[in-house]
Amino acid sequence: MGTAFDRLGYGTYKLADGEECVAGVAHAIETGYRHVDTAQGYDNEASVSAGIDRTDVDREDLFVATKLSTDNLSYDDAVATARVSRDRLGVDSIDLLYVHWPIDTYDPDETLPALDDLVDEGVVDRIGLSNFRPDQLDEAIDRLANDVFAHQVECHPLLQQEELRERAAEHDHWLVAYSPIARNRVADVDVLKEIAAAHDASPAQVSLAWLLSKERVAPIPKAADVGHVEANWAAREIDLTDDEIARIDGLDRGERIVDFEEAPWNRA
Protein backbone atom coordinates (compact mmCIF):
# COMPACT_ATOMS: atom_id res chain seq x y z
CA MET A 1 0.00 0.00 0.00
CA GLY A 2 1.37 3.38 -1.00
CA THR A 3 1.99 6.51 0.99
CA ALA A 4 -0.72 8.51 2.73
CA PHE A 5 -3.08 10.30 0.36
CA ASP A 6 -1.85 13.77 -0.62
CA ARG A 7 -4.68 16.26 -1.07
CA LEU A 8 -3.14 18.23 -3.93
CA GLY A 9 -2.66 15.81 -6.79
CA TYR A 10 -1.28 15.98 -10.31
CA GLY A 11 -3.77 15.23 -13.08
CA THR A 12 -2.60 13.79 -16.39
CA TYR A 13 -5.71 14.19 -18.58
CA LYS A 14 -4.70 15.04 -22.17
CA LEU A 15 -1.01 14.64 -21.43
CA ALA A 16 0.05 12.80 -24.55
CA ASP A 17 1.59 9.37 -24.17
CA GLY A 18 5.32 9.77 -24.56
CA GLU A 19 7.73 12.50 -23.60
CA GLU A 20 5.13 15.14 -22.73
CA CYS A 21 3.58 12.91 -20.09
CA VAL A 22 6.87 11.41 -18.90
CA ALA A 23 8.44 14.83 -18.42
CA GLY A 24 5.29 16.28 -16.85
CA VAL A 25 4.98 13.53 -14.26
CA ALA A 26 8.70 13.64 -13.45
CA HIS A 27 8.66 17.41 -12.98
CA ALA A 28 5.51 17.27 -10.84
CA ILE A 29 7.08 14.69 -8.53
CA GLU A 30 10.30 16.70 -8.33
CA THR A 31 8.19 19.77 -7.45
CA GLY A 32 6.65 17.92 -4.52
CA TYR A 33 3.51 16.18 -5.77
CA ARG A 34 3.03 12.67 -4.43
CA HIS A 35 -0.50 11.92 -5.73
CA VAL A 36 -0.66 11.22 -9.48
CA ASP A 37 -3.97 10.64 -11.28
CA THR A 38 -4.37 8.88 -14.62
CA ALA A 39 -6.90 6.63 -16.39
CA GLN A 40 -7.08 3.81 -18.86
CA GLY A 41 -8.83 6.22 -21.21
CA TYR A 42 -5.94 8.69 -21.14
CA ASP A 43 -3.70 6.10 -22.86
CA ASN A 44 -0.72 7.25 -20.82
CA GLU A 45 -0.39 4.82 -17.90
CA ALA A 46 2.95 3.51 -19.21
CA SER A 47 4.23 7.07 -19.57
CA VAL A 48 3.15 7.87 -16.02
CA SER A 49 5.23 4.89 -14.90
CA ALA A 50 8.19 6.10 -16.97
CA GLY A 51 7.86 9.56 -15.44
CA ILE A 52 8.01 8.07 -11.96
CA ASP A 53 11.10 6.08 -12.96
CA ARG A 54 12.82 9.28 -14.09
CA THR A 55 12.79 10.58 -10.50
CA ASP A 56 14.61 9.53 -7.36
CA VAL A 57 11.34 9.11 -5.43
CA ASP A 58 10.47 5.57 -4.42
CA ARG A 59 7.15 4.24 -5.70
CA GLU A 60 6.07 3.40 -2.17
CA ASP A 61 6.24 7.12 -1.41
CA LEU A 62 3.73 7.92 -4.17
CA PHE A 63 -0.05 7.55 -4.42
CA VAL A 64 -1.03 6.49 -7.96
CA ALA A 65 -4.67 6.41 -9.08
CA THR A 66 -6.19 5.21 -12.33
CA LYS A 67 -9.68 4.59 -13.70
CA LEU A 68 -11.53 1.83 -15.52
CA SER A 69 -12.76 2.89 -18.96
CA THR A 70 -16.47 2.81 -19.68
CA ASP A 71 -16.15 -0.25 -21.95
CA ASN A 72 -14.26 -2.21 -19.25
CA LEU A 73 -16.93 -2.36 -16.54
CA SER A 74 -18.28 -5.89 -16.89
CA TYR A 75 -16.96 -8.16 -14.14
CA ASP A 76 -14.45 -9.98 -16.34
CA ASP A 77 -13.24 -6.87 -18.17
CA ALA A 78 -12.86 -4.86 -14.98
CA VAL A 79 -10.77 -7.57 -13.32
CA ALA A 80 -8.64 -8.28 -16.39
CA THR A 81 -7.93 -4.68 -17.37
CA ALA A 82 -7.21 -3.60 -13.78
CA ARG A 83 -4.40 -6.16 -13.77
CA VAL A 84 -3.10 -4.74 -17.05
CA SER A 85 -3.21 -1.21 -15.64
CA ARG A 86 -1.31 -2.36 -12.56
CA ASP A 87 1.41 -3.81 -14.75
CA ARG A 88 1.57 -0.74 -17.01
CA LEU A 89 1.92 1.47 -13.95
CA GLY A 90 4.70 -0.73 -12.61
CA VAL A 91 3.20 -1.07 -9.13
CA ASP A 92 2.55 -4.07 -6.91
CA SER A 93 -0.99 -2.82 -6.37
CA ILE A 94 -2.94 0.21 -7.57
CA ASP A 95 -3.37 2.70 -4.73
CA LEU A 96 -6.80 3.79 -5.97
CA LEU A 97 -8.94 2.44 -8.82
CA TYR A 98 -11.99 4.41 -9.96
CA VAL A 99 -14.97 3.63 -12.14
CA HIS A 100 -14.43 6.52 -14.56
CA TRP A 101 -18.10 6.98 -15.56
CA PRO A 102 -21.21 4.99 -14.60
CA ILE A 103 -22.30 4.72 -18.25
CA ASP A 104 -21.97 2.28 -21.18
CA THR A 105 -21.03 -1.10 -19.66
CA TYR A 106 -21.52 -0.01 -16.04
CA ASP A 107 -23.73 -2.51 -14.21
CA PRO A 108 -23.79 -2.39 -10.40
CA ASP A 109 -24.35 -6.16 -10.32
CA GLU A 110 -21.06 -6.76 -12.18
CA THR A 111 -18.86 -3.71 -11.68
CA LEU A 112 -19.15 -3.36 -7.92
CA PRO A 113 -18.34 -7.02 -7.09
CA ALA A 114 -15.34 -6.75 -9.43
CA LEU A 115 -14.03 -3.79 -7.43
CA ASP A 116 -14.48 -5.67 -4.15
CA ASP A 117 -12.72 -8.74 -5.50
CA LEU A 118 -9.81 -6.67 -6.86
CA VAL A 119 -9.28 -5.27 -3.36
CA ASP A 120 -9.60 -8.69 -1.75
CA GLU A 121 -7.05 -10.12 -4.21
CA GLY A 122 -4.56 -7.28 -3.59
CA VAL A 123 -4.62 -5.90 -7.14
CA VAL A 124 -6.13 -2.66 -5.81
CA ASP A 125 -5.77 -1.01 -2.41
CA ARG A 126 -8.74 1.38 -2.50
CA ILE A 127 -11.98 1.83 -4.44
CA GLY A 128 -12.99 5.06 -6.14
CA LEU A 129 -16.02 6.20 -8.11
CA SER A 130 -16.17 9.09 -10.55
CA ASN A 131 -18.94 11.21 -12.06
CA PHE A 132 -21.71 9.42 -10.15
CA ARG A 133 -25.01 11.14 -9.41
CA PRO A 134 -25.85 11.30 -5.69
CA ASP A 135 -28.34 8.43 -6.02
CA GLN A 136 -25.82 6.29 -7.91
CA LEU A 137 -23.19 7.08 -5.32
CA ASP A 138 -25.52 6.07 -2.48
CA GLU A 139 -26.38 2.80 -4.20
CA ALA A 140 -22.71 1.93 -4.76
CA ILE A 141 -21.74 2.75 -1.17
CA ASP A 142 -24.57 0.54 0.09
CA ARG A 143 -23.66 -2.39 -2.15
CA LEU A 144 -19.87 -2.40 -1.91
CA ALA A 145 -18.36 -4.56 0.82
CA ASN A 146 -15.30 -2.27 0.93
CA ASP A 147 -15.38 1.43 1.71
CA VAL A 148 -15.37 4.01 -1.06
CA PHE A 149 -12.18 6.01 -0.60
CA ALA A 150 -12.88 8.79 -3.13
CA HIS A 151 -15.47 10.18 -5.50
CA GLN A 152 -13.96 12.20 -8.34
CA VAL A 153 -16.07 14.90 -10.00
CA GLU A 154 -15.66 18.28 -11.63
CA CYS A 155 -15.53 20.85 -8.85
CA HIS A 156 -14.41 24.48 -8.79
CA PRO A 157 -15.79 27.86 -7.64
CA LEU A 158 -18.26 27.94 -10.54
CA LEU A 159 -19.51 24.38 -9.88
CA GLN A 160 -19.21 23.81 -6.15
CA GLN A 161 -20.89 20.40 -5.81
CA GLU A 162 -22.28 21.12 -2.36
CA GLU A 163 -24.46 18.01 -2.24
CA LEU A 164 -21.60 15.70 -3.20
CA ARG A 165 -19.22 17.46 -0.81
CA GLU A 166 -21.75 16.85 1.95
CA ARG A 167 -21.89 13.17 0.94
CA ALA A 168 -18.09 12.99 1.18
CA ALA A 169 -18.10 14.42 4.70
CA GLU A 170 -21.01 12.17 5.73
CA HIS A 171 -19.47 8.96 4.40
CA ASP A 172 -15.86 9.90 5.20
CA HIS A 173 -14.53 9.67 1.65
CA TRP A 174 -12.64 12.23 -0.40
CA LEU A 175 -14.21 14.36 -3.09
CA VAL A 176 -11.41 14.56 -5.66
CA ALA A 177 -11.93 17.70 -7.75
CA TYR A 178 -11.01 17.55 -11.44
CA SER A 179 -10.97 20.68 -13.61
CA PRO A 180 -10.42 22.59 -10.34
CA ILE A 181 -9.72 25.86 -12.14
CA ALA A 182 -12.51 25.36 -14.71
CA ARG A 183 -9.96 25.30 -17.55
CA ASN A 184 -8.95 28.75 -16.33
CA ARG A 185 -12.39 30.30 -16.67
CA VAL A 186 -11.72 31.40 -13.10
CA ALA A 187 -9.28 33.95 -14.52
CA ASP A 188 -12.24 36.02 -15.73
CA VAL A 189 -14.11 36.14 -12.40
CA ASP A 190 -13.81 39.54 -10.72
CA VAL A 191 -14.11 38.26 -7.15
CA LEU A 192 -11.33 35.76 -7.72
CA LYS A 193 -9.16 38.40 -9.38
CA GLU A 194 -9.64 40.74 -6.41
CA ILE A 195 -8.79 38.05 -3.86
CA ALA A 196 -5.82 36.95 -5.95
CA ALA A 197 -4.45 40.48 -6.01
CA ALA A 198 -4.64 40.63 -2.21
CA HIS A 199 -2.48 37.50 -1.98
CA ASP A 200 -0.10 38.30 -4.86
CA ALA A 201 -1.47 35.19 -6.50
CA SER A 202 -3.51 34.15 -9.55
CA PRO A 203 -7.24 33.33 -9.68
CA ALA A 204 -6.23 29.73 -10.41
CA GLN A 205 -4.17 29.57 -7.23
CA VAL A 206 -7.02 31.13 -5.23
CA SER A 207 -9.43 28.51 -6.63
CA LEU A 208 -7.12 25.72 -5.52
CA ALA A 209 -6.68 27.30 -2.09
CA TRP A 210 -10.47 27.56 -1.77
CA LEU A 211 -10.89 23.86 -2.58
CA LEU A 212 -8.16 22.98 -0.08
CA SER A 213 -10.04 24.96 2.57
CA LYS A 214 -13.01 22.59 2.27
CA GLU A 215 -13.48 19.43 4.28
CA ARG A 216 -12.60 16.19 2.46
CA VAL A 217 -11.83 17.90 -0.88
CA ALA A 218 -8.69 17.12 -2.92
CA PRO A 219 -8.05 19.03 -6.18
CA ILE A 220 -6.04 17.43 -9.00
CA PRO A 221 -5.07 20.19 -11.44
CA LYS A 222 -3.60 19.12 -14.77
CA ALA A 223 -0.71 21.15 -16.16
CA ALA A 224 2.00 20.45 -18.72
CA ASP A 225 3.68 23.86 -18.46
CA VAL A 226 6.49 23.81 -15.89
CA GLY A 227 5.49 27.17 -14.44
CA HIS A 228 1.85 26.16 -14.01
CA VAL A 229 2.84 22.94 -12.25
CA GLU A 230 4.88 24.92 -9.74
CA ALA A 231 2.28 27.68 -9.36
CA ASN A 232 -0.42 25.11 -8.60
CA TRP A 233 1.78 23.53 -5.94
CA ALA A 234 2.40 26.95 -4.39
CA ALA A 235 -1.36 27.39 -3.89
CA ARG A 236 -0.97 25.26 -0.75
CA GLU A 237 0.65 28.26 0.94
CA ILE A 238 -2.30 30.63 0.40
CA ASP A 239 -4.29 31.20 3.58
CA LEU A 240 -7.70 32.59 2.66
CA THR A 241 -9.67 34.56 5.24
CA ASP A 242 -13.15 33.49 6.31
CA ASP A 243 -14.55 36.48 4.43
CA GLU A 244 -12.70 35.54 1.24
CA ILE A 245 -13.93 31.96 1.49
CA ALA A 246 -17.50 33.24 1.94
CA ARG A 247 -17.17 35.47 -1.13
CA ILE A 248 -16.00 32.52 -3.21
CA ASP A 249 -18.81 30.38 -1.77
CA GLY A 250 -21.20 32.86 -3.38
CA LEU A 251 -19.85 32.29 -6.90
CA ASP A 252 -21.54 28.95 -7.62
CA ARG A 253 -23.23 29.05 -11.05
CA GLY A 254 -23.64 25.34 -11.63
CA GLU A 255 -21.36 25.88 -14.63
CA ARG A 256 -20.03 22.60 -16.01
CA ILE A 257 -16.98 22.33 -18.22
CA VAL A 258 -17.35 18.58 -18.83
CA ASP A 259 -20.85 17.85 -20.09
CA PHE A 260 -22.37 15.63 -22.77
CA GLU A 261 -25.71 14.03 -23.54
CA GLU A 262 -24.87 10.63 -22.03
CA ALA A 263 -23.50 12.08 -18.79
CA PRO A 264 -25.24 10.62 -15.73
CA TRP A 265 -26.73 13.96 -14.59
CA ASN A 266 -28.41 14.34 -18.00
CA ARG A 267 -30.08 10.94 -17.73
CA ALA A 268 -31.51 11.05 -14.24
Tab-separated table of C-alpha atoms in Angstrom:
chain	number	residue	atom	x	y	z
A	1	MET	CA	0.000	0.000	0.000
A	2	GLY	CA	1.374	3.384	-0.998
A	3	THR	CA	1.987	6.507	0.989
A	4	ALA	CA	-0.716	8.511	2.726
A	5	PHE	CA	-3.078	10.297	0.358
A	6	ASP	CA	-1.848	13.772	-0.625
A	7	ARG	CA	-4.677	16.263	-1.065
A	8	LEU	CA	-3.141	18.231	-3.931
A	9	GLY	CA	-2.664	15.810	-6.789
A	10	TYR	CA	-1.284	15.984	-10.306
A	11	GLY	CA	-3.772	15.233	-13.078
A	12	THR	CA	-2.600	13.793	-16.389
A	13	TYR	CA	-5.709	14.192	-18.579
A	14	LYS	CA	-4.698	15.044	-22.165
A	15	LEU	CA	-1.009	14.641	-21.425
A	16	ALA	CA	0.051	12.800	-24.555
A	17	ASP	CA	1.586	9.372	-24.167
A	18	GLY	CA	5.317	9.771	-24.557
A	19	GLU	CA	7.732	12.499	-23.595
A	20	GLU	CA	5.126	15.140	-22.731
A	21	CYS	CA	3.581	12.912	-20.087
A	22	VAL	CA	6.874	11.411	-18.900
A	23	ALA	CA	8.443	14.835	-18.416
A	24	GLY	CA	5.289	16.281	-16.850
A	25	VAL	CA	4.983	13.534	-14.260
A	26	ALA	CA	8.697	13.640	-13.451
A	27	HIS	CA	8.658	17.413	-12.980
A	28	ALA	CA	5.510	17.266	-10.843
A	29	ILE	CA	7.081	14.692	-8.529
A	30	GLU	CA	10.297	16.702	-8.326
A	31	THR	CA	8.188	19.768	-7.454
A	32	GLY	CA	6.646	17.915	-4.521
A	33	TYR	CA	3.507	16.181	-5.773
A	34	ARG	CA	3.027	12.667	-4.429
A	35	HIS	CA	-0.503	11.923	-5.726
A	36	VAL	CA	-0.657	11.224	-9.484
A	37	ASP	CA	-3.969	10.642	-11.275
A	38	THR	CA	-4.367	8.883	-14.616
A	39	ALA	CA	-6.905	6.628	-16.389
A	40	GLN	CA	-7.081	3.806	-18.864
A	41	GLY	CA	-8.829	6.223	-21.208
A	42	TYR	CA	-5.937	8.687	-21.140
A	43	ASP	CA	-3.697	6.101	-22.862
A	44	ASN	CA	-0.721	7.251	-20.818
A	45	GLU	CA	-0.388	4.820	-17.904
A	46	ALA	CA	2.945	3.513	-19.208
A	47	SER	CA	4.226	7.066	-19.571
A	48	VAL	CA	3.147	7.869	-16.020
A	49	SER	CA	5.230	4.891	-14.904
A	50	ALA	CA	8.195	6.095	-16.969
A	51	GLY	CA	7.855	9.561	-15.442
A	52	ILE	CA	8.007	8.069	-11.965
A	53	ASP	CA	11.099	6.080	-12.958
A	54	ARG	CA	12.819	9.278	-14.087
A	55	THR	CA	12.791	10.583	-10.496
A	56	ASP	CA	14.614	9.531	-7.356
A	57	VAL	CA	11.344	9.114	-5.428
A	58	ASP	CA	10.467	5.570	-4.419
A	59	ARG	CA	7.154	4.237	-5.699
A	60	GLU	CA	6.067	3.398	-2.174
A	61	ASP	CA	6.236	7.124	-1.409
A	62	LEU	CA	3.734	7.916	-4.172
A	63	PHE	CA	-0.048	7.547	-4.419
A	64	VAL	CA	-1.031	6.487	-7.958
A	65	ALA	CA	-4.667	6.409	-9.076
A	66	THR	CA	-6.186	5.210	-12.330
A	67	LYS	CA	-9.679	4.593	-13.703
A	68	LEU	CA	-11.529	1.834	-15.521
A	69	SER	CA	-12.760	2.891	-18.962
A	70	THR	CA	-16.467	2.808	-19.680
A	71	ASP	CA	-16.147	-0.253	-21.946
A	72	ASN	CA	-14.264	-2.208	-19.253
A	73	LEU	CA	-16.926	-2.356	-16.542
A	74	SER	CA	-18.279	-5.888	-16.886
A	75	TYR	CA	-16.961	-8.163	-14.140
A	76	ASP	CA	-14.454	-9.984	-16.344
A	77	ASP	CA	-13.242	-6.875	-18.172
A	78	ALA	CA	-12.863	-4.859	-14.977
A	79	VAL	CA	-10.773	-7.572	-13.325
A	80	ALA	CA	-8.639	-8.281	-16.389
A	81	THR	CA	-7.935	-4.676	-17.368
A	82	ALA	CA	-7.210	-3.595	-13.779
A	83	ARG	CA	-4.400	-6.160	-13.768
A	84	VAL	CA	-3.098	-4.744	-17.050
A	85	SER	CA	-3.210	-1.208	-15.638
A	86	ARG	CA	-1.313	-2.363	-12.556
A	87	ASP	CA	1.411	-3.814	-14.749
A	88	ARG	CA	1.565	-0.742	-17.008
A	89	LEU	CA	1.919	1.467	-13.947
A	90	GLY	CA	4.704	-0.731	-12.606
A	91	VAL	CA	3.195	-1.071	-9.134
A	92	ASP	CA	2.551	-4.073	-6.911
A	93	SER	CA	-0.994	-2.825	-6.370
A	94	ILE	CA	-2.939	0.213	-7.569
A	95	ASP	CA	-3.369	2.697	-4.732
A	96	LEU	CA	-6.795	3.793	-5.973
A	97	LEU	CA	-8.939	2.441	-8.825
A	98	TYR	CA	-11.992	4.406	-9.964
A	99	VAL	CA	-14.965	3.633	-12.135
A	100	HIS	CA	-14.432	6.521	-14.562
A	101	TRP	CA	-18.096	6.983	-15.557
A	102	PRO	CA	-21.213	4.993	-14.597
A	103	ILE	CA	-22.296	4.719	-18.248
A	104	ASP	CA	-21.972	2.282	-21.185
A	105	THR	CA	-21.034	-1.101	-19.663
A	106	TYR	CA	-21.519	-0.014	-16.036
A	107	ASP	CA	-23.729	-2.507	-14.211
A	108	PRO	CA	-23.787	-2.387	-10.401
A	109	ASP	CA	-24.347	-6.159	-10.322
A	110	GLU	CA	-21.058	-6.760	-12.180
A	111	THR	CA	-18.865	-3.713	-11.684
A	112	LEU	CA	-19.153	-3.362	-7.915
A	113	PRO	CA	-18.345	-7.019	-7.095
A	114	ALA	CA	-15.337	-6.751	-9.425
A	115	LEU	CA	-14.032	-3.790	-7.427
A	116	ASP	CA	-14.477	-5.668	-4.153
A	117	ASP	CA	-12.719	-8.736	-5.501
A	118	LEU	CA	-9.814	-6.670	-6.864
A	119	VAL	CA	-9.284	-5.269	-3.360
A	120	ASP	CA	-9.602	-8.692	-1.749
A	121	GLU	CA	-7.046	-10.119	-4.208
A	122	GLY	CA	-4.560	-7.276	-3.587
A	123	VAL	CA	-4.620	-5.898	-7.139
A	124	VAL	CA	-6.126	-2.665	-5.814
A	125	ASP	CA	-5.765	-1.013	-2.407
A	126	ARG	CA	-8.742	1.378	-2.498
A	127	ILE	CA	-11.984	1.832	-4.439
A	128	GLY	CA	-12.992	5.064	-6.139
A	129	LEU	CA	-16.015	6.204	-8.108
A	130	SER	CA	-16.167	9.095	-10.545
A	131	ASN	CA	-18.935	11.208	-12.063
A	132	PHE	CA	-21.712	9.423	-10.150
A	133	ARG	CA	-25.013	11.145	-9.409
A	134	PRO	CA	-25.855	11.302	-5.694
A	135	ASP	CA	-28.344	8.428	-6.021
A	136	GLN	CA	-25.818	6.287	-7.915
A	137	LEU	CA	-23.192	7.077	-5.315
A	138	ASP	CA	-25.524	6.074	-2.481
A	139	GLU	CA	-26.377	2.798	-4.205
A	140	ALA	CA	-22.707	1.932	-4.761
A	141	ILE	CA	-21.741	2.754	-1.170
A	142	ASP	CA	-24.570	0.542	0.089
A	143	ARG	CA	-23.658	-2.391	-2.148
A	144	LEU	CA	-19.866	-2.397	-1.910
A	145	ALA	CA	-18.360	-4.561	0.815
A	146	ASN	CA	-15.301	-2.270	0.932
A	147	ASP	CA	-15.377	1.433	1.709
A	148	VAL	CA	-15.372	4.010	-1.059
A	149	PHE	CA	-12.183	6.009	-0.604
A	150	ALA	CA	-12.876	8.788	-3.128
A	151	HIS	CA	-15.469	10.176	-5.497
A	152	GLN	CA	-13.964	12.196	-8.344
A	153	VAL	CA	-16.071	14.900	-9.995
A	154	GLU	CA	-15.661	18.277	-11.634
A	155	CYS	CA	-15.531	20.850	-8.848
A	156	HIS	CA	-14.414	24.480	-8.789
A	157	PRO	CA	-15.786	27.864	-7.636
A	158	LEU	CA	-18.260	27.937	-10.542
A	159	LEU	CA	-19.512	24.375	-9.883
A	160	GLN	CA	-19.213	23.808	-6.149
A	161	GLN	CA	-20.894	20.396	-5.813
A	162	GLU	CA	-22.275	21.117	-2.360
A	163	GLU	CA	-24.460	18.010	-2.243
A	164	LEU	CA	-21.602	15.700	-3.200
A	165	ARG	CA	-19.222	17.462	-0.807
A	166	GLU	CA	-21.746	16.847	1.953
A	167	ARG	CA	-21.890	13.169	0.938
A	168	ALA	CA	-18.094	12.995	1.180
A	169	ALA	CA	-18.104	14.418	4.695
A	170	GLU	CA	-21.008	12.170	5.727
A	171	HIS	CA	-19.466	8.958	4.396
A	172	ASP	CA	-15.860	9.895	5.197
A	173	HIS	CA	-14.527	9.671	1.654
A	174	TRP	CA	-12.639	12.233	-0.401
A	175	LEU	CA	-14.206	14.360	-3.088
A	176	VAL	CA	-11.415	14.561	-5.658
A	177	ALA	CA	-11.925	17.698	-7.755
A	178	TYR	CA	-11.012	17.545	-11.438
A	179	SER	CA	-10.973	20.678	-13.607
A	180	PRO	CA	-10.419	22.590	-10.343
A	181	ILE	CA	-9.717	25.864	-12.141
A	182	ALA	CA	-12.515	25.364	-14.714
A	183	ARG	CA	-9.965	25.296	-17.549
A	184	ASN	CA	-8.948	28.746	-16.334
A	185	ARG	CA	-12.392	30.296	-16.671
A	186	VAL	CA	-11.723	31.402	-13.102
A	187	ALA	CA	-9.280	33.947	-14.524
A	188	ASP	CA	-12.244	36.016	-15.732
A	189	VAL	CA	-14.110	36.137	-12.396
A	190	ASP	CA	-13.810	39.539	-10.721
A	191	VAL	CA	-14.113	38.260	-7.150
A	192	LEU	CA	-11.326	35.764	-7.715
A	193	LYS	CA	-9.165	38.397	-9.376
A	194	GLU	CA	-9.641	40.738	-6.407
A	195	ILE	CA	-8.793	38.046	-3.863
A	196	ALA	CA	-5.821	36.946	-5.953
A	197	ALA	CA	-4.451	40.481	-6.006
A	198	ALA	CA	-4.638	40.630	-2.214
A	199	HIS	CA	-2.478	37.502	-1.977
A	200	ASP	CA	-0.097	38.300	-4.858
A	201	ALA	CA	-1.471	35.188	-6.502
A	202	SER	CA	-3.508	34.150	-9.550
A	203	PRO	CA	-7.237	33.330	-9.678
A	204	ALA	CA	-6.232	29.732	-10.412
A	205	GLN	CA	-4.169	29.573	-7.226
A	206	VAL	CA	-7.016	31.126	-5.232
A	207	SER	CA	-9.427	28.514	-6.628
A	208	LEU	CA	-7.119	25.715	-5.522
A	209	ALA	CA	-6.681	27.299	-2.092
A	210	TRP	CA	-10.472	27.556	-1.767
A	211	LEU	CA	-10.888	23.865	-2.580
A	212	LEU	CA	-8.157	22.975	-0.080
A	213	SER	CA	-10.037	24.955	2.574
A	214	LYS	CA	-13.007	22.592	2.272
A	215	GLU	CA	-13.479	19.434	4.277
A	216	ARG	CA	-12.599	16.189	2.455
A	217	VAL	CA	-11.826	17.902	-0.882
A	218	ALA	CA	-8.689	17.118	-2.916
A	219	PRO	CA	-8.049	19.027	-6.180
A	220	ILE	CA	-6.036	17.426	-8.996
A	221	PRO	CA	-5.075	20.188	-11.444
A	222	LYS	CA	-3.602	19.124	-14.768
A	223	ALA	CA	-0.710	21.148	-16.164
A	224	ALA	CA	2.000	20.453	-18.719
A	225	ASP	CA	3.679	23.863	-18.457
A	226	VAL	CA	6.488	23.810	-15.885
A	227	GLY	CA	5.489	27.170	-14.436
A	228	HIS	CA	1.854	26.160	-14.012
A	229	VAL	CA	2.841	22.938	-12.250
A	230	GLU	CA	4.878	24.916	-9.741
A	231	ALA	CA	2.281	27.678	-9.358
A	232	ASN	CA	-0.418	25.110	-8.605
A	233	TRP	CA	1.779	23.531	-5.937
A	234	ALA	CA	2.405	26.955	-4.388
A	235	ALA	CA	-1.361	27.393	-3.890
A	236	ARG	CA	-0.972	25.265	-0.751
A	237	GLU	CA	0.649	28.255	0.939
A	238	ILE	CA	-2.296	30.630	0.402
A	239	ASP	CA	-4.292	31.196	3.583
A	240	LEU	CA	-7.696	32.590	2.655
A	241	THR	CA	-9.666	34.564	5.245
A	242	ASP	CA	-13.146	33.492	6.309
A	243	ASP	CA	-14.545	36.481	4.426
A	244	GLU	CA	-12.697	35.535	1.242
A	245	ILE	CA	-13.929	31.959	1.486
A	246	ALA	CA	-17.495	33.237	1.945
A	247	ARG	CA	-17.173	35.466	-1.125
A	248	ILE	CA	-16.000	32.521	-3.207
A	249	ASP	CA	-18.811	30.377	-1.774
A	250	GLY	CA	-21.198	32.861	-3.376
A	251	LEU	CA	-19.846	32.289	-6.900
A	252	ASP	CA	-21.542	28.947	-7.621
A	253	ARG	CA	-23.227	29.046	-11.052
A	254	GLY	CA	-23.642	25.336	-11.635
A	255	GLU	CA	-21.364	25.877	-14.634
A	256	ARG	CA	-20.030	22.603	-16.009
A	257	ILE	CA	-16.979	22.332	-18.225
A	258	VAL	CA	-17.349	18.582	-18.834
A	259	ASP	CA	-20.849	17.848	-20.089
A	260	PHE	CA	-22.373	15.632	-22.765
A	261	GLU	CA	-25.707	14.033	-23.539
A	262	GLU	CA	-24.872	10.628	-22.031
A	263	ALA	CA	-23.499	12.081	-18.788
A	264	PRO	CA	-25.241	10.623	-15.728
A	265	TRP	CA	-26.728	13.963	-14.593
A	266	ASN	CA	-28.407	14.339	-18.004
A	267	ARG	CA	-30.084	10.943	-17.726
A	268	ALA	CA	-31.510	11.052	-14.237
